[in-house]
Amino acid sequence: MKPTCWISFSLCLAVLVSSGPGNALAEASPVTVMSPDAIRVVETYSAGDLNFGLALDSIADTTFDIALTPGSVGSLLKLTQSDINAPGGTRVDFAPATPWTGAQILGGNSAVLVGQANLTGVTAGSTVSFGVELSKTGWDAPLPSGSVDINVVANRQLTGNFSVDAGRHMVGPQTSLGNLTLNGGSATDTGATRISVHANGAAQFANGLRLSSSTAHTFNGADQTHDIAVSYTGPTGNYSV
């Protein structure tokens, strides 16, 4: 019976050895990433700081690495968080490089990871993605990550066609002269900025001309038009428009 016991002990020992620290199961990341909302940027301008929220579900300080996701062009700038070791203070860690090795969130804290996209050469009408991914040896997949879409647009140019009521007009508080039809051009929403006309908004000029709109409209697509009322509030006389 002794050999049988010896074999059983050997099998148990083999199981214990194979389950040692070198083969430990990966654990889920205690850090979650919250992405900023999609933004629109005028061509040749910077997208500014892109703020990703990080939350740590652990009472222990956690150190990890941060990299840009494939296809992202830009850099990591800094990590800001409340300084729990100095109540009321703010801790700011600047990224030594991109990727960033050894970023840290203090236990039980939340932080803001700041990055900046490089939009050099990106033309109007394009949408690019800027993303970050956190990693650490022992973290299970999927790794925490986040991204933001950046729509690059051109400045929308409005043109106008003025239909004037020519002739003699009785001057009053607001004498109607006709309509100015604005045209937003052929650019789509993803290719150009949005321009809004406010309901009951008006622009008064020194020469007595007044432009107003009774309804609201946003130029956010191709081939859109909107009428603006043109009126006069100046003194009597002969004028050309």
GROMACS .gro file of N, CA, C and O in nm, residues 39-43 123-127 150-158 183-196 218-224:
model
  160
   39ILE      N    1  -1.572   6.590  -3.113
   39ILE     CA    2  -1.559   6.735  -3.133
   39ILE      C    3  -1.541   6.767  -3.281
   39ILE      O    4  -1.509   6.680  -3.362
   40ARG      N    5  -1.561   6.896  -3.314
   40ARG     CA    6  -1.540   6.948  -3.447
   40ARG      C    7  -1.433   7.057  -3.440
   40ARG      O    8  -1.437   7.142  -3.351
   41VAL      N    9  -1.338   7.053  -3.532
   41VAL     CA   10  -1.226   7.147  -3.531
   41VAL      C   11  -1.210   7.206  -3.671
   41VAL      O   12  -1.213   7.134  -3.770
   42VAL      N   13  -1.192   7.338  -3.677
   42VAL     CA   14  -1.169   7.404  -3.805
   42VAL      C   15  -1.030   7.369  -3.857
   42VAL      O   16  -0.933   7.367  -3.780
   43GLU      N   17  -1.022   7.341  -3.984
   43GLU     CA   18  -0.897   7.303  -4.049
   43GLU      C   19  -0.784   7.400  -4.015
   43GLU      O   20  -0.804   7.521  -4.011
  123THR      N   21  -0.730   6.714  -4.374
  123THR     CA   22  -0.810   6.808  -4.453
  123THR      C   23  -0.955   6.811  -4.408
  123THR      O   24  -1.005   6.717  -4.344
  124ALA      N   25  -1.022   6.920  -4.443
  124ALA     CA   26  -1.163   6.937  -4.408
  124ALA      C   27  -1.246   6.824  -4.466
  124ALA      O   28  -1.225   6.779  -4.578
  125GLY      N   29  -1.343   6.777  -4.387
  125GLY     CA   30  -1.427   6.666  -4.428
  125GLY      C   31  -1.380   6.533  -4.374
  125GLY      O   32  -1.450   6.432  -4.387
  126SER      N   33  -1.263   6.532  -4.310
  126SER     CA   34  -1.208   6.409  -4.254
  126SER      C   35  -1.244   6.395  -4.106
  126SER      O   36  -1.260   6.494  -4.036
  127THR      N   37  -1.256   6.272  -4.061
  127THR     CA   38  -1.276   6.243  -3.920
  127THR      C   39  -1.165   6.149  -3.874
  127THR      O   40  -1.147   6.042  -3.933
  150ILE      N   41  -1.261   6.319  -3.397
  150ILE     CA   42  -1.238   6.461  -3.426
  150ILE      C   43  -1.273   6.486  -3.572
  150ILE      O   44  -1.208   6.434  -3.662
  151ASN      N   45  -1.379   6.564  -3.595
  151ASN     CA   46  -1.422   6.599  -3.730
  151ASN      C   47  -1.358   6.732  -3.769
  151ASN      O   48  -1.382   6.835  -3.707
  152VAL      N   49  -1.274   6.729  -3.872
  152VAL     CA   50  -1.207   6.850  -3.919
  152VAL      C   51  -1.293   6.913  -4.028
  152VAL      O   52  -1.333   6.846  -4.124
  153VAL      N   53  -1.322   7.043  -4.013
  153VAL     CA   54  -1.411   7.112  -4.106
  153VAL      C   55  -1.349   7.243  -4.154
  153VAL      O   56  -1.253   7.293  -4.095
  154ALA      N   57  -1.406   7.297  -4.261
  154ALA     CA   58  -1.366   7.429  -4.311
  154ALA      C   59  -1.469   7.531  -4.266
  154ALA      O   60  -1.581   7.497  -4.227
  155ASN      N   61  -1.433   7.658  -4.268
  155ASN     CA   62  -1.529   7.764  -4.237
  155ASN      C   63  -1.633   7.772  -4.349
  155ASN      O   64  -1.599   7.785  -4.466
  156ARG      N   65  -1.760   7.763  -4.311
  156ARG     CA   66  -1.867   7.771  -4.411
  156ARG      C   67  -1.882   7.916  -4.458
  156ARG      O   68  -1.887   8.008  -4.376
  157GLN      N   69  -1.890   7.935  -4.588
  157GLN     CA   70  -1.905   8.069  -4.645
  157GLN      C   71  -2.050   8.090  -4.689
  157GLN      O   72  -2.104   8.011  -4.768
  158LEU      N   73  -2.113   8.193  -4.635
  158LEU     CA   74  -2.249   8.226  -4.674
  158LEU      C   75  -2.248   8.331  -4.786
  158LEU      O   76  -2.169   8.425  -4.784
  183ASN      N   77  -2.739   8.165  -4.864
  183ASN     CA   78  -2.713   8.031  -4.917
  183ASN      C   79  -2.587   7.977  -4.850
  183ASN      O   80  -2.483   8.042  -4.848
  184GLY      N   81  -2.599   7.856  -4.793
  184GLY     CA   82  -2.487   7.797  -4.719
  184GLY      C   83  -2.387   7.723  -4.804
  184GLY      O   84  -2.288   7.670  -4.751
  185GLY      N   85  -2.408   7.718  -4.936
  185GLY     CA   86  -2.313   7.652  -5.024
  185GLY      C   87  -2.330   7.501  -5.030
  185GLY      O   88  -2.423   7.444  -4.973
  186SER      N   89  -2.238   7.436  -5.097
  186SER     CA   90  -2.249   7.292  -5.124
  186SER      C   91  -2.182   7.204  -5.020
  186SER      O   92  -2.187   7.081  -5.030
  187ALA      N   93  -2.118   7.261  -4.920
  187ALA     CA   94  -2.047   7.182  -4.820
  187ALA      C   95  -2.144   7.106  -4.730
  187ALA      O   96  -2.246   7.159  -4.687
  188THR      N   97  -2.112   6.980  -4.701
  188THR     CA   98  -2.195   6.900  -4.612
  188THR      C   99  -2.163   6.933  -4.466
  188THR      O  100  -2.072   7.012  -4.437
  189ASP      N  101  -2.235   6.870  -4.375
  189ASP     CA  102  -2.214   6.898  -4.233
  189ASP      C  103  -2.076   6.853  -4.187
  189ASP      O  104  -2.014   6.917  -4.102
  190THR      N  105  -2.026   6.742  -4.241
  190THR     CA  106  -1.895   6.693  -4.200
  190THR      C  107  -1.781   6.772  -4.265
  190THR      O  108  -1.664   6.752  -4.229
  191GLY      N  109  -1.814   6.859  -4.359
  191GLY     CA  110  -1.709   6.932  -4.429
  191GLY      C  111  -1.697   7.078  -4.391
  191GLY      O  112  -1.600   7.143  -4.427
  192ALA      N  113  -1.796   7.133  -4.322
  192ALA     CA  114  -1.793   7.276  -4.292
  192ALA      C  115  -1.856   7.306  -4.157
  192ALA      O  116  -1.932   7.225  -4.101
  193THR      N  117  -1.827   7.425  -4.105
  193THR     CA  118  -1.882   7.467  -3.977
  193THR      C  119  -2.033   7.488  -3.987
  193THR      O  120  -2.089   7.502  -4.095
  194ARG      N  121  -2.097   7.492  -3.872
  194ARG     CA  122  -2.240   7.519  -3.864
  194ARG      C  123  -2.260   7.666  -3.829
  194ARG      O  124  -2.193   7.719  -3.741
  195ILE      N  125  -2.354   7.730  -3.897
  195ILE     CA  126  -2.384   7.870  -3.869
  195ILE      C  127  -2.532   7.880  -3.835
  195ILE      O  128  -2.618   7.834  -3.911
  196SER      N  129  -2.563   7.940  -3.721
  196SER     CA  130  -2.701   7.949  -3.675
  196SER      C  131  -2.756   8.090  -3.687
  196SER      O  132  -2.687   8.188  -3.657
  218THR      N  133  -3.029   7.667  -3.886
  218THR     CA  134  -2.887   7.633  -3.876
  218THR      C  135  -2.840   7.578  -4.009
  218THR      O  136  -2.895   7.480  -4.061
  219PHE      N  137  -2.738   7.641  -4.064
  219PHE     CA  138  -2.677   7.592  -4.187
  219PHE      C  139  -2.584   7.477  -4.149
  219PHE      O  140  -2.475   7.498  -4.097
  220ASN      N  141  -2.628   7.355  -4.175
  220ASN     CA  142  -2.551   7.237  -4.136
  220ASN      C  143  -2.553   7.128  -4.244
  220ASN      O  144  -2.540   7.010  -4.215
  221GLY      N  145  -2.572   7.171  -4.367
  221GLY     CA  146  -2.576   7.075  -4.478
  221GLY      C  147  -2.561   7.147  -4.610
  221GLY      O  148  -2.544   7.270  -4.615
  222ALA      N  149  -2.566   7.070  -4.716
  222ALA     CA  150  -2.545   7.126  -4.849
  222ALA      C  151  -2.671   7.192  -4.903
  222ALA      O  152  -2.784   7.147  -4.877
  223ASP      N  153  -2.650   7.303  -4.977
  223ASP     CA  154  -2.756   7.369  -5.055
  223ASP      C  155  -2.875   7.414  -4.969
  223ASP      O  156  -2.990   7.402  -5.011
  224GLN      N  157  -2.848   7.469  -4.853
  224GLN     CA  158  -2.954   7.522  -4.768
  224GLN      C  159  -2.966   7.673  -4.785
  224GLN      O  160  -2.865   7.742  -4.805
   0.00000   0.00000   0.00000
